[in-house]
Each structure stands twice: as structure tokens, then as C-alpha cells.
Short mmCIF file of C-alpha atoms and ligand atoms in Angstrom, two decimals:
data_model
loop_
_atom_site.label_atom_id
_atom_site.label_comp_id
_atom_site.label_asym_id
_atom_site.label_seq_id
_atom_site.Cartn_x
_atom_site.Cartn_y
_atom_site.Cartn_z
CA MET A 316 -13.89 135.34 188.40
CA PRO A 317 -17.51 136.52 188.62
CA GLY A 318 -18.20 139.33 191.08
CA THR A 319 -14.54 140.06 191.98
CA SER A 320 -14.07 143.31 190.02
CA ASN A 321 -15.95 146.58 189.58
CA ILE A 322 -17.12 145.34 186.18
CA PRO A 323 -20.56 143.66 186.49
CA ASP A 324 -20.88 140.06 185.29
CA ASP A 325 -21.50 139.95 181.55
CA VAL A 326 -24.75 138.74 179.99
CA ASP A 327 -25.22 137.69 176.40
CA THR A 328 -28.94 138.24 175.88
CA ASP A 329 -31.13 141.32 175.70
CA ASP A 330 -33.91 141.10 178.26
CA CYS A 331 -36.08 143.66 179.97
CA LEU A 332 -35.32 144.68 183.54
CA LEU A 333 -36.94 142.71 186.36
CA ASN A 334 -37.06 145.86 188.53
CA TYR A 335 -37.11 149.50 187.49
CA SER A 336 -36.89 152.52 189.80
CA TYR A 337 -38.35 155.66 188.28
CA ILE A 338 -36.31 158.85 188.54
CA PHE A 339 -38.65 160.81 186.28
CA SER A 340 -42.44 160.74 186.24
CA PRO A 341 -43.59 157.44 184.65
CA ASP A 342 -45.72 159.32 182.10
CA ILE A 343 -43.13 161.95 181.16
CA LEU A 344 -43.10 160.60 177.57
CA LYS A 345 -46.76 159.62 177.38
CA ASP A 346 -47.89 159.09 173.76
CA LYS A 347 -44.54 160.17 172.30
CA VAL A 348 -43.06 158.10 169.46
CA ALA A 349 -39.35 157.25 169.22
CA PHE A 350 -37.50 155.80 166.21
CA ILE A 351 -34.40 153.94 167.40
CA THR A 352 -31.77 152.52 165.03
CA GLY A 353 -29.92 149.64 166.62
CA GLY A 354 -32.91 149.33 168.97
CA GLY A 355 -33.04 145.53 168.82
CA SER A 356 -29.96 144.95 170.96
CA GLY A 357 -27.59 146.25 173.61
CA ILE A 358 -27.74 149.92 174.52
CA GLY A 359 -30.44 150.63 171.90
CA PHE A 360 -32.67 147.91 173.36
CA ARG A 361 -32.34 149.35 176.86
CA ILE A 362 -33.02 152.88 175.59
CA ALA A 363 -36.19 151.55 173.94
CA GLU A 364 -37.24 149.84 177.16
CA ILE A 365 -36.72 152.93 179.33
CA LEU A 366 -38.52 155.22 176.89
CA MET A 367 -41.41 152.74 176.80
CA ARG A 368 -41.53 152.50 180.59
CA HIS A 369 -42.17 156.27 180.48
CA GLY A 370 -45.10 156.00 178.07
CA CYS A 371 -43.32 156.31 174.70
CA HIS A 372 -44.15 154.05 171.74
CA THR A 373 -41.11 152.89 169.78
CA ILE A 374 -39.89 151.74 166.40
CA ILE A 375 -36.78 149.59 166.64
CA ALA A 376 -34.78 149.29 163.43
CA SER A 377 -31.78 147.26 162.29
CA ARG A 378 -30.73 144.92 159.47
CA SER A 379 -31.96 141.73 161.10
CA LEU A 380 -35.76 141.62 161.05
CA GLU A 381 -35.67 138.45 163.16
CA ARG A 382 -33.71 140.25 165.88
CA VAL A 383 -35.94 143.34 166.05
CA GLN A 384 -39.10 141.22 165.97
CA ALA A 385 -37.95 139.13 168.93
CA SER A 386 -36.92 142.26 170.85
CA ALA A 387 -40.20 144.07 170.09
CA LYS A 388 -42.14 141.15 171.59
CA LYS A 389 -40.13 141.38 174.82
CA LEU A 390 -40.45 145.16 175.01
CA THR A 391 -44.20 145.17 174.50
CA ALA A 392 -44.70 142.31 176.96
CA ALA A 393 -42.71 144.15 179.65
CA THR A 394 -44.17 147.63 179.16
CA GLY A 395 -47.58 147.28 177.48
CA LEU A 396 -46.58 149.94 174.92
CA ARG A 397 -46.46 149.55 171.15
CA CYS A 398 -43.15 148.64 169.49
CA LEU A 399 -42.84 148.32 165.71
CA PRO A 400 -39.88 146.23 164.49
CA VAL A 401 -38.52 147.28 161.08
CA SER A 402 -35.61 146.13 158.94
CA LEU A 403 -33.29 148.72 157.43
CA ASP A 404 -29.64 149.28 156.61
CA VAL A 405 -28.58 152.80 157.57
CA ARG A 406 -26.13 152.76 154.64
CA GLN A 407 -29.05 152.41 152.21
CA PRO A 408 -31.29 155.51 152.24
CA ALA A 409 -34.15 153.76 150.41
CA THR A 410 -34.53 151.30 153.28
CA ILE A 411 -34.70 154.17 155.80
CA VAL A 412 -37.32 155.96 153.71
CA ALA A 413 -39.46 152.80 153.63
CA ALA A 414 -39.15 152.34 157.41
CA VAL A 415 -40.00 155.98 158.14
CA GLU A 416 -43.01 155.90 155.83
CA ALA A 417 -44.26 152.69 157.50
CA THR A 418 -43.80 154.37 160.88
CA LEU A 419 -45.70 157.51 159.93
CA GLN A 420 -48.51 155.39 158.52
CA LYS A 421 -48.79 153.44 161.76
CA PHE A 422 -48.07 156.09 164.42
CA GLY A 423 -48.77 159.37 162.59
CA LYS A 424 -45.66 161.11 163.96
CA ILE A 425 -42.07 160.72 165.18
CA ASP A 426 -41.02 162.83 168.18
CA ILE A 427 -37.62 161.34 168.96
CA LEU A 428 -34.83 159.83 166.82
CA VAL A 429 -32.08 157.81 168.50
CA ASN A 430 -29.16 156.93 166.21
CA GLY A 431 -27.63 153.86 167.84
CA ALA A 432 -26.69 151.68 164.85
CA ALA A 433 -22.94 151.07 164.71
CA GLY A 434 -20.29 148.55 163.78
CA ASN A 435 -16.94 148.01 165.42
CA PHE A 436 -14.06 145.62 166.11
CA LEU A 437 -10.55 145.86 167.49
CA CYS A 438 -7.91 146.23 164.78
CA PRO A 439 -4.52 147.93 164.50
CA ALA A 440 -4.58 150.85 162.03
CA ASN A 441 -1.90 149.22 159.88
CA ASP A 442 -3.94 146.02 159.51
CA LEU A 443 -7.23 147.75 158.64
CA SER A 444 -8.14 147.23 155.01
CA PHE A 445 -9.35 150.34 153.21
CA ASN A 446 -12.78 148.74 153.07
CA ALA A 447 -12.78 147.97 156.81
CA PHE A 448 -12.16 151.64 157.69
CA LYS A 449 -14.75 152.74 155.14
CA THR A 450 -17.35 150.24 156.38
CA VAL A 451 -17.31 151.55 159.96
CA LEU A 452 -17.47 155.18 158.76
CA GLU A 453 -20.37 154.26 156.49
CA ILE A 454 -22.39 152.53 159.21
CA ASP A 455 -21.72 155.00 162.03
CA THR A 456 -21.20 158.41 160.43
CA VAL A 457 -22.89 158.21 157.03
CA GLY A 458 -25.67 156.06 158.51
CA THR A 459 -26.36 158.67 161.20
CA PHE A 460 -26.45 161.46 158.62
CA ASN A 461 -28.72 159.46 156.30
CA THR A 462 -31.20 158.79 159.08
CA CYS A 463 -31.15 162.37 160.39
CA LYS A 464 -31.68 163.80 156.91
CA ILE A 465 -34.57 161.48 156.02
CA LEU A 466 -36.33 162.02 159.36
CA TYR A 467 -35.82 165.78 158.96
CA GLN A 468 -37.32 165.85 155.48
CA LYS A 469 -40.20 163.50 156.27
CA TRP A 470 -41.25 164.86 159.67
CA LEU A 471 -38.96 166.87 161.93
CA LYS A 472 -38.55 169.96 159.68
CA GLU A 473 -42.27 170.72 159.93
CA HIS A 474 -42.94 169.48 163.46
CA GLY A 475 -39.70 169.75 165.45
CA GLY A 476 -38.43 167.02 167.74
CA VAL A 477 -35.40 165.51 169.44
CA ILE A 478 -32.38 163.67 168.00
CA VAL A 479 -29.92 161.72 170.16
CA ASN A 480 -26.74 160.39 168.51
CA ILE A 481 -24.94 157.63 170.42
CA THR A 482 -21.19 158.24 170.20
CA ALA A 483 -18.32 157.18 172.49
CA THR A 484 -15.62 158.49 174.82
CA LEU A 485 -12.66 156.47 173.54
CA ASN A 486 -11.86 159.00 170.83
CA TYR A 487 -11.53 161.93 173.24
CA ARG A 488 -7.91 161.10 173.98
CA GLY A 489 -7.14 158.51 171.28
CA GLN A 490 -7.16 154.76 171.79
CA ILE A 491 -5.17 152.02 170.12
CA LEU A 492 -6.98 149.58 167.80
CA GLN A 493 -9.88 152.03 167.38
CA VAL A 494 -8.89 154.56 164.70
CA HIS A 495 -11.89 153.55 162.56
CA ALA A 496 -14.57 153.75 165.29
CA GLY A 497 -13.00 156.74 167.04
CA SER A 498 -12.86 158.70 163.76
CA ALA A 499 -16.46 157.75 163.00
CA LYS A 500 -17.73 158.80 166.44
CA ALA A 501 -15.75 162.08 166.45
CA ALA A 502 -17.33 162.93 163.11
CA ILE A 503 -20.79 162.24 164.55
CA ASP A 504 -20.05 164.62 167.45
CA ALA A 505 -19.12 167.30 164.90
CA MET A 506 -22.26 166.50 162.88
CA THR A 507 -24.32 166.93 166.05
CA ARG A 508 -22.95 170.43 166.61
CA HIS A 509 -23.49 171.46 162.98
CA LEU A 510 -27.05 170.16 162.88
CA ALA A 511 -27.84 171.68 166.27
CA VAL A 512 -27.18 175.20 164.99
CA GLU A 513 -28.69 174.57 161.55
CA TRP A 514 -31.87 172.80 162.69
CA GLY A 515 -32.34 174.51 166.07
CA PRO A 516 -34.53 177.19 164.45
CA ASP A 517 -36.84 174.36 163.30
CA ASN A 518 -37.39 173.48 166.98
CA ILE A 519 -35.15 170.41 166.77
CA ARG A 520 -32.90 169.64 169.75
CA ILE A 521 -29.95 167.41 168.89
CA ASN A 522 -27.36 165.99 171.27
CA SER A 523 -24.67 163.33 171.35
CA LEU A 524 -24.70 160.82 174.18
CA ALA A 525 -21.32 159.12 174.72
CA PRO A 526 -21.32 156.01 176.91
CA GLY A 527 -18.21 154.51 178.45
CA PRO A 528 -17.89 150.71 178.40
CA ILE A 529 -21.28 149.09 179.13
CA SER A 530 -21.21 145.43 180.10
CA GLY A 531 -23.78 143.03 178.67
CA THR A 532 -23.50 144.58 175.20
CA GLU A 533 -21.98 143.52 171.90
CA GLY A 534 -19.63 146.50 172.12
CA PHE A 535 -18.32 145.35 175.49
CA ARG A 536 -18.00 141.74 174.32
CA LYS A 537 -16.02 142.86 171.27
CA LEU A 538 -13.93 145.61 172.85
CA GLY A 539 -14.25 145.80 176.61
CA LYS A 540 -11.91 143.15 177.85
CA GLY A 541 -9.39 143.76 175.08
CA LEU A 542 -9.24 147.46 175.78
CA VAL A 543 -9.08 147.01 179.56
CA TYR A 544 -5.96 144.88 179.10
CA LEU A 545 -4.43 146.93 176.30
CA SER A 546 -4.96 150.50 177.47
C1 HXC B 1031 -10.45 143.69 160.79
C2 HXC B 1031 -12.50 143.47 159.78
C3 HXC B 1031 -13.02 142.82 160.93
C4 HXC B 1031 -12.15 142.64 162.04
C5 HXC B 1031 -14.59 142.93 159.44
N1 HXC B 1031 -13.50 143.48 158.89
N2 HXC B 1031 -14.33 142.51 160.69
N3 HXC B 1031 -11.23 143.90 159.70
N4 HXC B 1031 -10.87 143.09 161.91
N5 HXC B 1031 -12.56 142.04 163.15
C6 HXC B 1031 -13.39 144.02 157.55
C7 HXC B 1031 -13.73 142.99 156.49
O1 HXC B 1031 -12.62 142.15 156.23
C8 HXC B 1031 -14.10 143.88 155.31
O2 HXC B 1031 -12.97 144.38 154.65
C9 HXC B 1031 -14.78 145.06 155.98
O3 HXC B 1031 -14.35 145.07 157.34
C10 HXC B 1031 -16.30 144.95 155.95
O4 HXC B 1031 -16.66 143.71 156.54
P1 HXC B 1031 -18.08 143.03 156.27
O5 HXC B 1031 -18.16 141.82 157.13
O6 HXC B 1031 -18.30 142.88 154.80
O7 HXC B 1031 -19.06 144.20 156.75
P2 HXC B 1031 -20.55 144.14 157.26
O8 HXC B 1031 -21.21 142.83 156.89
O9 HXC B 1031 -21.18 145.38 156.82
O10 HXC B 1031 -20.39 144.11 158.84
C11 HXC B 1031 -19.97 145.25 159.55
C12 HXC B 1031 -19.09 144.87 160.75
C13 HXC B 1031 -19.80 143.84 161.64
C14 HXC B 1031 -18.80 146.17 161.51
C15 HXC B 1031 -17.81 144.30 160.24
O11 HXC B 1031 -18.98 143.52 162.74
C16 HXC B 1031 -21.14 144.29 162.13
O12 HXC B 1031 -22.15 144.18 161.42
N6 HXC B 1031 -21.21 144.82 163.36
C17 HXC B 1031 -22.47 145.31 163.97
C18 HXC B 1031 -22.49 145.06 165.47
C19 HXC B 1031 -21.33 145.69 166.20
O13 HXC B 1031 -20.19 145.75 165.71
N7 HXC B 1031 -21.63 146.16 167.43
C20 HXC B 1031 -20.62 146.77 168.29
C21 HXC B 1031 -20.84 148.23 168.39
S1 HXC B 1031 -19.80 148.77 169.72
P3 HXC B 1031 -12.38 143.69 153.29
O14 HXC B 1031 -11.22 144.57 152.92
O15 HXC B 1031 -11.97 142.31 153.65
O16 HXC B 1031 -13.49 143.73 152.29
C22 HXC B 1031 -19.17 150.19 169.40
C23 HXC B 1031 -18.32 150.75 170.50
C24 HXC B 1031 -17.99 152.20 170.25
O17 HXC B 1031 -19.40 150.72 168.37
C25 HXC B 1031 -16.63 152.66 170.66
C26 HXC B 1031 -16.11 153.66 169.63
C27 HXC B 1031 -14.81 154.37 169.90
P1 NAP B 1032 -24.95 146.40 169.39
O1 NAP B 1032 -25.93 145.71 170.26
O2 NAP B 1032 -24.18 145.61 168.41
O3 NAP B 1032 -25.67 147.63 168.67
C1 NAP B 1032 -25.46 147.98 167.36
C2 NAP B 1032 -26.77 147.84 166.62
O4 NAP B 1032 -26.63 148.41 165.34
C3 NAP B 1032 -27.25 146.41 166.44
O5 NAP B 1032 -28.60 146.35 166.87
C4 NAP B 1032 -27.18 146.17 164.93
O6 NAP B 1032 -28.25 145.32 164.53
C5 NAP B 1032 -27.32 147.59 164.40
N1 NAP B 1032 -26.66 147.79 163.13
C6 NAP B 1032 -25.38 147.51 162.79
N2 NAP B 1032 -25.14 147.83 161.51
C7 NAP B 1032 -26.30 148.34 161.03
C8 NAP B 1032 -26.69 148.86 159.77
N3 NAP B 1032 -25.83 148.92 158.74
N4 NAP B 1032 -27.96 149.31 159.61
C9 NAP B 1032 -28.84 149.25 160.66
N5 NAP B 1032 -28.54 148.76 161.86
C10 NAP B 1032 -27.27 148.31 162.05
O7 NAP B 1032 -23.86 147.15 170.27
P2 NAP B 1032 -23.88 148.10 171.56
O8 NAP B 1032 -22.62 147.81 172.24
O9 NAP B 1032 -25.15 148.02 172.31
O10 NAP B 1032 -23.74 149.56 170.89
C11 NAP B 1032 -24.84 150.43 170.74
C12 NAP B 1032 -24.34 151.84 170.49
O11 NAP B 1032 -23.57 152.31 171.61
C13 NAP B 1032 -23.40 151.96 169.29
O12 NAP B 1032 -23.60 153.21 168.65
C14 NAP B 1032 -22.04 151.92 169.92
O13 NAP B 1032 -21.06 152.51 169.09
C15 NAP B 1032 -22.27 152.71 171.18
N6 NAP B 1032 -21.32 152.47 172.26
C16 NAP B 1032 -21.30 151.27 172.91
C17 NAP B 1032 -20.42 151.07 173.97
C18 NAP B 1032 -20.44 149.78 174.75
O14 NAP B 1032 -19.67 149.63 175.71
N7 NAP B 1032 -21.26 148.81 174.39
C19 NAP B 1032 -19.54 152.09 174.35
C20 NAP B 1032 -19.58 153.30 173.65
C21 NAP B 1032 -20.47 153.48 172.63
P3 NAP B 1032 -28.20 144.42 163.18
O15 NAP B 1032 -26.96 143.59 163.27
O16 NAP B 1032 -29.48 143.65 163.21
O17 NAP B 1032 -28.17 145.39 162.03
#
């Protein structure tokens, strides 16, 4: 029943906030540029919106050009900042290279990379096909590495910057039906630590950000209720 638990009512569209209370100075990210994979929906969309509300221009990237185009329109209308929608598949480095080159042509720099692209579903380990396990590792883990490496080579190595990898908390203690996603996210956390020490001297700060269940997202729709009942 709506409104009877601690879990907020779910929503199935990505829209900008009607009200926003600033914690930080509104211009704390003035004229910065952020490249956000998975930025057309869910958590990535909201990250794009909040960065833009603080003065940052964004590039939102995912496979569906239609989705990122529609989201970019909403984000620009709500914030007045520039948002470039681009299509890429994080499993295909050539598509990332093209998107990064288009970004640099348009904005001249990239200060922040947010790796939010991911794929997931609930499935018992014994029922996962080999390809299903591999697919989630390829999107989440390999996709994050591909994007980090290309951004590093094309911009961050020479200019420094910030990388935020979106991971998860479910893998901290183990969770049924999630061996694929949990393994993928744990590997990203390890990647974050390795890159932090290797790229720190290049003035690159890299962190993982691990949300718990967030309602109104595809992740919550796919996993939230199932895991609440099953855990
Ligand atoms: C079991 C499944 C499955 C399911 C797909 N597969 N869905 N197996 N249960 N529900 C299998 C397929 O049968 C296939 O294996 C393999 O996975 C690849 O499937 P494709 O459909 O070909 O892959 P693709 O088109 O690349 O799509 C990837 C996807 C899809 C992950 C399957 O759901 C997707 O694009 N998701 C993006 C959005 C999303 O999932 N958002 C939620 C993020 S939430 P076979 O053997 O048949 O070839 C999140 C929470 C984090 O990440 C918590 C982490 C702990
Ligand atoms: P989401 O809206 O489905 O976000 C995933 C995004 O990744 C989508 O925009 C999708 O767009 C994109 N994507 C998927 N495969 C891609 C690929 N191969 N190449 C490029 N882009 C791809 O789900 P969400 O729930 O908001 O999740 C966002 C992030 O938070 C994910 O990293 C997720 O693991 C993490 N997370 C979510 C929760 C939660 O409760 N929602 C909890 C913990 C962690 P396209 O389909 O257009 O490609």
C-alpha cells in the first residue's frame, strides 16, 4: 500500500526535481564538465541533474540515443546548463573513443567522469548461463575500465580530474541471486583502489560510491522488492 512503509512510493520515469535545497554553494562546479555513463536514467540522471544545478555542464552517455536525448532536454530545461547526449556501449572501446572526441570538440575538456553504466537482474548462480555472468562483468567491470582508460589517455593524464565509480553494497556480505553483479561491483572497488594509487600522481582523484537500494530506479524495480522479501 502506498505510503505505509519506510520505502518511498516508486516512480517509473526520470524527471528533474521540483524543489532542490542546496547544501553546497550553487556555483561550486561552475564551468566544470562531467562525462556520465548511464546518465540518461535512474541514479545517473539524478547525478547529472545535481551536478548541473551546481554549474557543471554534462555529457550523458548510454546505448539508447533516444533515451539520452530525451533526458538531456529535461536536464537543460530544468537547469539552464548544457547537456550533450551521446550513444555508446561501454563494452565497445571504439564507441567510447568517438563519444570522448565529440565531447572534447564541443566542451574542450572533461573534469569529472562518473561510471554509472551497469546491467543486472536477479538470478540464482546455478541458473546463470556462462554468457549471463560474462555479460554483467563486461558491462560493469570491463566497461568501467574501458571508460577510465580512454578518458585517462585522451584527457585526464595530462590535466588531472575526478573519477567516481558507482558500485553497490550488496556484495559486502554476499547476497543470494546476485553473484554476477556482486562480483562485478567488488572488482570495480578493487579497480578503484589500484587506479587511485597509480593515477594519483597525475592529480586524478578516484573513488567508488556505493548506494543502497534507491527507489524510483531500474535497479530497484528489478531487484528491490525481490531482495527485500528474499534476504
Ligand atoms: C538470467 C539473463 C537475464 C535474466 C538476461 N540474461 N537477462 N539470465 N536472468 N533476467 C542472460 C541472457 O539469457 C544472455 O545469456 C545474457 O544474459 C546476455 O543477455 P542479453 O539480453 O543478450 O544482454 P544485453 O542485451 O547486453 O543486456 C544486458 C542486460 C540487460 C544486463 C541483460 O538487462 C540490460 O541491458 N540492463 C541494463 C539496465 C539495468 O539492468 N539496470 C539495472 C542496474 S541496477 P545467454 O546464455 O542466453 O546468451 C544494479 C544494481 C546493483 O546494477 C547491485 C549490485 C550488487
Ligand atoms: P539504470 O537506470 O538502468 O542505469 C543503468 C544505465 O546504464 C542505463 O542508463 C543504461 O542505459 C546504461 N547502460 C547499460 N548497459 C550499458 C552499456 N553496455 N553501455 C552504456 N550504457 C549502458 O539503473 P540504476 O538503478 O539507476 O543504476 C545506476 C547505477 O547505480 C548502476 O551502476 C547500478 O549498478 C548502481 N546501483 C543502483 C542501485 C539501485 O538501487 N538502483 C543500488 C546499488 C547500485 P541504456 O540502456 O540506454 O544503455
